[in-house]
Amino acid sequence: MKKALLYTFIASITSIPSAHAIEIYKDDQNSVKIGGYINARVIATQGETEVVNGVSRINFDFTRKLQNDWEAITLLEWGINPVGSNDIVYNNRFETVQDEFLYNRLGYVGIKHDKYGQITFGKQWSTWYDVVYNTNYSLVWDGNAAGVYTYNKGDGGVNGTGRSDKTVQYRNSFGNLHVAIQAQLKTDDFYTCDIVDISRSACQALWNEGTDSAAQRVEFNSTYGAALTYYLNDNLKLSAGVNRGQFDIIYATGRDQSVTDLIYGASVTFGEFDNLGWYASANINRNENHDTDNLGRLINEAIGSESILSYRFENNLRTFLAYNVYDAGDNYVIQPNFNADPNDVFKRQFAVLGFHYFMGDQNLIYIEARKDLSDFSSADAEQEAQMSETEDDGFAIGFHYSL
């Protein structure tokens, strides 16, 4: 039971959305599996219609038996862009702006044991993702309210709540309780500018001039996280977690500000998304200095929540309704931005209705529609339009092919 719970939980985290793996090699000691999927879609949003990549990926999962019932494990995953570059940034910015055919998503190595658990090193899904991944099942518009894809819809690698960079992580199960802890051990620095469409090199050059507080250098070091998941029965589980980091903002004018990045929250999930019948999940979080608005300005405090309700019929049709809200209220920008008005409002809010038709095992045609309900009110009409640009209504139809 313990082994099944630990391995099933880890597999569910590393393969969201669901993807089967094919064993391509196996002997008495070693096994190699290949997994992932190809997903492409036609999307209409922001006044444009394009064929775009649906975060396609390929991964290789290696295991080797060691002495005393230990196993060595390695997972390598790359994002694949089979359709070329696109102009629409409609969801996860890290994924949608990729124009390279291959780019890194995950890569870690470690060991595991039925009794002593699993320890891994590398770029991997965070412990915080344990808490919130159960609402992340829309194929087009996944959640941007759970504190995962931070820094204006990045991959969450910087502050350790998404695909966490340079992370050591421990996992184990004790009866019905799954425990995960991690430390993200790194020293990062990068430049941010409160200017729309400025390049990284231009932002750094502006900071080097030392005269404009719109340019900042961020020194972001180690972060730490933990999550608990308890299975009340085969269909119902509760999760809770926290992630914390510390970083310094150094303005071009010389001002230095130390800031704590904190997020904590909980979730409840009923059922399994791929099973027949009902599925439901909801999570809520409170965060401080954890994410930015759509112009790259650090948000002081916010509350985020995601929820999904789904039903899969016996005729191979699955439908779902998802709702996400990330509410920072007004007067949410803490640093002295030249373009920050205390009356500016940031409330990212949208609903998604989806229909997935299974044409085979995990191979499906899908239609999803998004209704945007956001509020980015500002006395500056141009700024309000820039904030709203990537949060438009939308419609998409596509095909999802799992390996």
PDB file of C-alpha atoms in Angstrom, residues 95-228:
ATOM      1  CA  GLU A  95       5.765  28.011 -22.849  1.00  0.00           C
ATOM      2  CA  THR A  96       3.991  30.238 -25.351  1.00  0.00           C
ATOM      3  CA  VAL A  97       6.977  32.403 -26.249  1.00  0.00           C
ATOM      4  CA  GLN A  98       9.272  29.438 -26.954  1.00  0.00           C
ATOM      5  CA  ASP A  99      10.310  29.357 -30.595  1.00  0.00           C
ATOM      6  CA  GLU A 100      13.035  26.704 -30.241  1.00  0.00           C
ATOM      7  CA  PHE A 101      12.181  23.134 -31.218  1.00  0.00           C
ATOM      8  CA  LEU A 102      13.556  21.763 -27.902  1.00  0.00           C
ATOM      9  CA  TYR A 103      13.805  23.482 -24.516  1.00  0.00           C
ATOM     10  CA  ASN A 104      14.388  22.223 -20.990  1.00  0.00           C
ATOM     11  CA  ARG A 105      11.408  21.528 -18.719  1.00  0.00           C
ATOM     12  CA  LEU A 106      12.566  18.975 -16.122  1.00  0.00           C
ATOM     13  CA  GLY A 107      15.737  17.100 -15.240  1.00  0.00           C
ATOM     14  CA  TYR A 108      16.594  15.341 -12.005  1.00  0.00           C
ATOM     15  CA  VAL A 109      18.440  12.353 -10.574  1.00  0.00           C
ATOM     16  CA  GLY A 110      18.015  10.522  -7.270  1.00  0.00           C
ATOM     17  CA  ILE A 111      17.374   7.322  -5.356  1.00  0.00           C
ATOM     18  CA  LYS A 112      14.270   5.739  -3.857  1.00  0.00           C
ATOM     19  CA  HIS A 113      13.326   2.987  -1.430  1.00  0.00           C
ATOM     20  CA  ASP A 114       9.979   1.470  -0.455  1.00  0.00           C
ATOM     21  CA  LYS A 115      10.567   2.228   3.217  1.00  0.00           C
ATOM     22  CA  TYR A 116      12.935   5.210   3.289  1.00  0.00           C
ATOM     23  CA  GLY A 117      11.331   7.239   0.529  1.00  0.00           C
ATOM     24  CA  GLN A 118      12.772   9.185  -2.385  1.00  0.00           C
ATOM     25  CA  ILE A 119      15.376  11.935  -2.635  1.00  0.00           C
ATOM     26  CA  THR A 120      16.047  13.788  -5.892  1.00  0.00           C
ATOM     27  CA  PHE A 121      18.283  16.594  -7.146  1.00  0.00           C
ATOM     28  CA  GLY A 122      17.644  18.919 -10.089  1.00  0.00           C
ATOM     29  CA  LYS A 123      14.813  20.780 -11.815  1.00  0.00           C
ATOM     30  CA  GLN A 124      11.541  19.176 -10.748  1.00  0.00           C
ATOM     31  CA  TRP A 125       7.928  19.820  -9.864  1.00  0.00           C
ATOM     32  CA  SER A 126       7.820  21.598  -6.516  1.00  0.00           C
ATOM     33  CA  THR A 127       6.283  20.456  -3.254  1.00  0.00           C
ATOM     34  CA  TRP A 128       3.877  23.401  -3.591  1.00  0.00           C
ATOM     35  CA  TYR A 129       2.591  21.847  -6.815  1.00  0.00           C
ATOM     36  CA  ASP A 130       1.443  18.865  -4.713  1.00  0.00           C
ATOM     37  CA  VAL A 131      -1.144  21.184  -3.173  1.00  0.00           C
ATOM     38  CA  VAL A 132      -2.569  22.784  -6.307  1.00  0.00           C
ATOM     39  CA  TYR A 133      -1.972  20.557  -9.357  1.00  0.00           C
ATOM     40  CA  ASN A 134      -5.395  18.919  -9.134  1.00  0.00           C
ATOM     41  CA  THR A 135      -7.077  21.950 -10.733  1.00  0.00           C
ATOM     42  CA  ASN A 136      -4.531  22.211 -13.553  1.00  0.00           C
ATOM     43  CA  TYR A 137      -6.401  20.152 -16.157  1.00  0.00           C
ATOM     44  CA  SER A 138      -7.532  22.609 -18.783  1.00  0.00           C
ATOM     45  CA  LEU A 139      -5.411  21.839 -21.837  1.00  0.00           C
ATOM     46  CA  VAL A 140      -5.391  25.457 -23.050  1.00  0.00           C
ATOM     47  CA  TRP A 141      -5.945  27.842 -20.145  1.00  0.00           C
ATOM     48  CA  ASP A 142      -4.465  26.218 -17.057  1.00  0.00           C
ATOM     49  CA  GLY A 143      -4.491  28.004 -13.734  1.00  0.00           C
ATOM     50  CA  ASN A 144      -2.654  31.259 -13.136  1.00  0.00           C
ATOM     51  CA  ALA A 145      -4.091  31.832  -9.676  1.00  0.00           C
ATOM     52  CA  ALA A 146      -2.386  29.097  -7.655  1.00  0.00           C
ATOM     53  CA  GLY A 147       1.031  30.737  -7.356  1.00  0.00           C
ATOM     54  CA  VAL A 148       2.742  28.182  -9.611  1.00  0.00           C
ATOM     55  CA  TYR A 149       3.541  30.052 -12.864  1.00  0.00           C
ATOM     56  CA  THR A 150       5.018  33.154 -11.260  1.00  0.00           C
ATOM     57  CA  TYR A 151       6.619  36.337 -12.620  1.00  0.00           C
ATOM     58  CA  ASN A 152       3.937  37.050 -15.198  1.00  0.00           C
ATOM     59  CA  LYS A 153       3.208  33.433 -16.104  1.00  0.00           C
ATOM     60  CA  GLY A 154       6.721  32.017 -16.064  1.00  0.00           C
ATOM     61  CA  ASP A 155       7.489  28.394 -15.137  1.00  0.00           C
ATOM     62  CA  GLY A 156       7.866  28.992 -11.391  1.00  0.00           C
ATOM     63  CA  GLY A 157      11.519  27.979 -11.455  1.00  0.00           C
ATOM     64  CA  VAL A 158      12.850  31.154  -9.832  1.00  0.00           C
ATOM     65  CA  ASN A 159      10.969  30.990  -6.534  1.00  0.00           C
ATOM     66  CA  GLY A 160      10.506  27.224  -6.384  1.00  0.00           C
ATOM     67  CA  THR A 161       6.745  26.800  -6.707  1.00  0.00           C
ATOM     68  CA  GLY A 162       6.490  25.480 -10.261  1.00  0.00           C
ATOM     69  CA  ARG A 163       9.193  23.529 -12.060  1.00  0.00           C
ATOM     70  CA  SER A 164      11.681  24.390  -9.372  1.00  0.00           C
ATOM     71  CA  ASP A 165      15.303  25.034 -10.398  1.00  0.00           C
ATOM     72  CA  LYS A 166      18.313  23.583  -8.509  1.00  0.00           C
ATOM     73  CA  THR A 167      16.211  21.736  -5.964  1.00  0.00           C
ATOM     74  CA  VAL A 168      16.820  18.886  -3.530  1.00  0.00           C
ATOM     75  CA  GLN A 169      13.573  17.175  -2.601  1.00  0.00           C
ATOM     76  CA  TYR A 170      12.515  14.363  -0.261  1.00  0.00           C
ATOM     77  CA  ARG A 171       9.264  12.389  -0.490  1.00  0.00           C
ATOM     78  CA  ASN A 172       7.786   9.542   1.526  1.00  0.00           C
ATOM     79  CA  SER A 173       4.453   8.061   2.519  1.00  0.00           C
ATOM     80  CA  PHE A 174       3.358   6.957   5.982  1.00  0.00           C
ATOM     81  CA  GLY A 175       0.095   5.090   5.770  1.00  0.00           C
ATOM     82  CA  ASN A 176      -2.354   7.476   4.070  1.00  0.00           C
ATOM     83  CA  LEU A 177      -0.109  10.509   4.552  1.00  0.00           C
ATOM     84  CA  HIS A 178       2.284  11.680   1.839  1.00  0.00           C
ATOM     85  CA  VAL A 179       5.068  14.070   2.934  1.00  0.00           C
ATOM     86  CA  ALA A 180       7.237  16.227   0.670  1.00  0.00           C
ATOM     87  CA  ILE A 181       9.929  18.745   1.626  1.00  0.00           C
ATOM     88  CA  GLN A 182      12.395  20.657  -0.523  1.00  0.00           C
ATOM     89  CA  ALA A 183      15.221  23.172  -0.496  1.00  0.00           C
ATOM     90  CA  GLN A 184      16.032  25.230  -3.560  1.00  0.00           C
ATOM     91  CA  LEU A 185      19.747  25.922  -3.197  1.00  0.00           C
ATOM     92  CA  LYS A 186      20.866  28.621  -5.592  1.00  0.00           C
ATOM     93  CA  THR A 187      22.062  32.173  -6.078  1.00  0.00           C
ATOM     94  CA  ASP A 188      20.201  34.043  -8.801  1.00  0.00           C
ATOM     95  CA  ASP A 189      20.178  37.612  -9.978  1.00  0.00           C
ATOM     96  CA  PHE A 190      18.221  39.140 -12.807  1.00  0.00           C
ATOM     97  CA  TYR A 191      16.985  42.528 -13.958  1.00  0.00           C
ATOM     98  CA  THR A 192      13.421  43.824 -14.130  1.00  0.00           C
ATOM     99  CA  CYS A 193      12.147  47.100 -15.545  1.00  0.00           C
ATOM    100  CA  ASP A 194       8.712  48.669 -15.210  1.00  0.00           C
ATOM    101  CA  ILE A 195       8.635  49.289 -18.931  1.00  0.00           C
ATOM    102  CA  VAL A 196       6.534  47.335 -21.395  1.00  0.00           C
ATOM    103  CA  ASP A 197       8.358  45.295 -24.074  1.00  0.00           C
ATOM    104  CA  ILE A 198      11.900  46.105 -22.920  1.00  0.00           C
ATOM    105  CA  SER A 199      14.536  43.464 -23.628  1.00  0.00           C
ATOM    106  CA  ARG A 200      16.668  41.911 -20.899  1.00  0.00           C
ATOM    107  CA  SER A 201      19.841  43.515 -22.218  1.00  0.00           C
ATOM    108  CA  ALA A 202      18.210  46.948 -22.459  1.00  0.00           C
ATOM    109  CA  CYS A 203      16.837  46.606 -18.937  1.00  0.00           C
ATOM    110  CA  GLN A 204      20.285  45.739 -17.608  1.00  0.00           C
ATOM    111  CA  ALA A 205      21.790  48.668 -19.491  1.00  0.00           C
ATOM    112  CA  LEU A 206      19.196  50.992 -17.959  1.00  0.00           C
ATOM    113  CA  TRP A 207      20.053  49.700 -14.489  1.00  0.00           C
ATOM    114  CA  ASN A 208      23.763  50.197 -15.123  1.00  0.00           C
ATOM    115  CA  GLU A 209      23.124  53.879 -15.878  1.00  0.00           C
ATOM    116  CA  GLY A 210      22.123  54.257 -12.212  1.00  0.00           C
ATOM    117  CA  THR A 211      19.578  57.045 -12.677  1.00  0.00           C
ATOM    118  CA  ASP A 212      16.151  55.427 -13.191  1.00  0.00           C
ATOM    119  CA  SER A 213      14.246  53.666 -10.375  1.00  0.00           C
ATOM    120  CA  ALA A 214      12.161  51.896 -13.028  1.00  0.00           C
ATOM    121  CA  ALA A 215      15.117  49.485 -13.361  1.00  0.00           C
ATOM    122  CA  GLN A 216      15.908  47.000 -10.589  1.00  0.00           C
ATOM    123  CA  ARG A 217      18.294  44.125 -10.030  1.00  0.00           C
ATOM    124  CA  VAL A 218      16.753  41.241  -8.100  1.00  0.00           C
ATOM    125  CA  GLU A 219      19.022  38.951  -6.072  1.00  0.00           C
ATOM    126  CA  PHE A 220      16.975  35.828  -5.336  1.00  0.00           C
ATOM    127  CA  ASN A 221      18.649  33.091  -3.314  1.00  0.00           C
ATOM    128  CA  SER A 222      17.467  29.855  -1.682  1.00  0.00           C
ATOM    129  CA  THR A 223      13.819  28.933  -1.044  1.00  0.00           C
ATOM    130  CA  TYR A 224      12.225  26.227   1.111  1.00  0.00           C
ATOM    131  CA  GLY A 225       8.931  24.373   0.860  1.00  0.00           C
ATOM    132  CA  ALA A 226       6.857  21.543   2.316  1.00  0.00           C
ATOM    133  CA  ALA A 227       3.537  19.845   1.586  1.00  0.00           C
ATOM    134  CA  LEU A 228       1.301  17.238   3.222  1.00  0.00           C
TER     135      LEU A 228
END
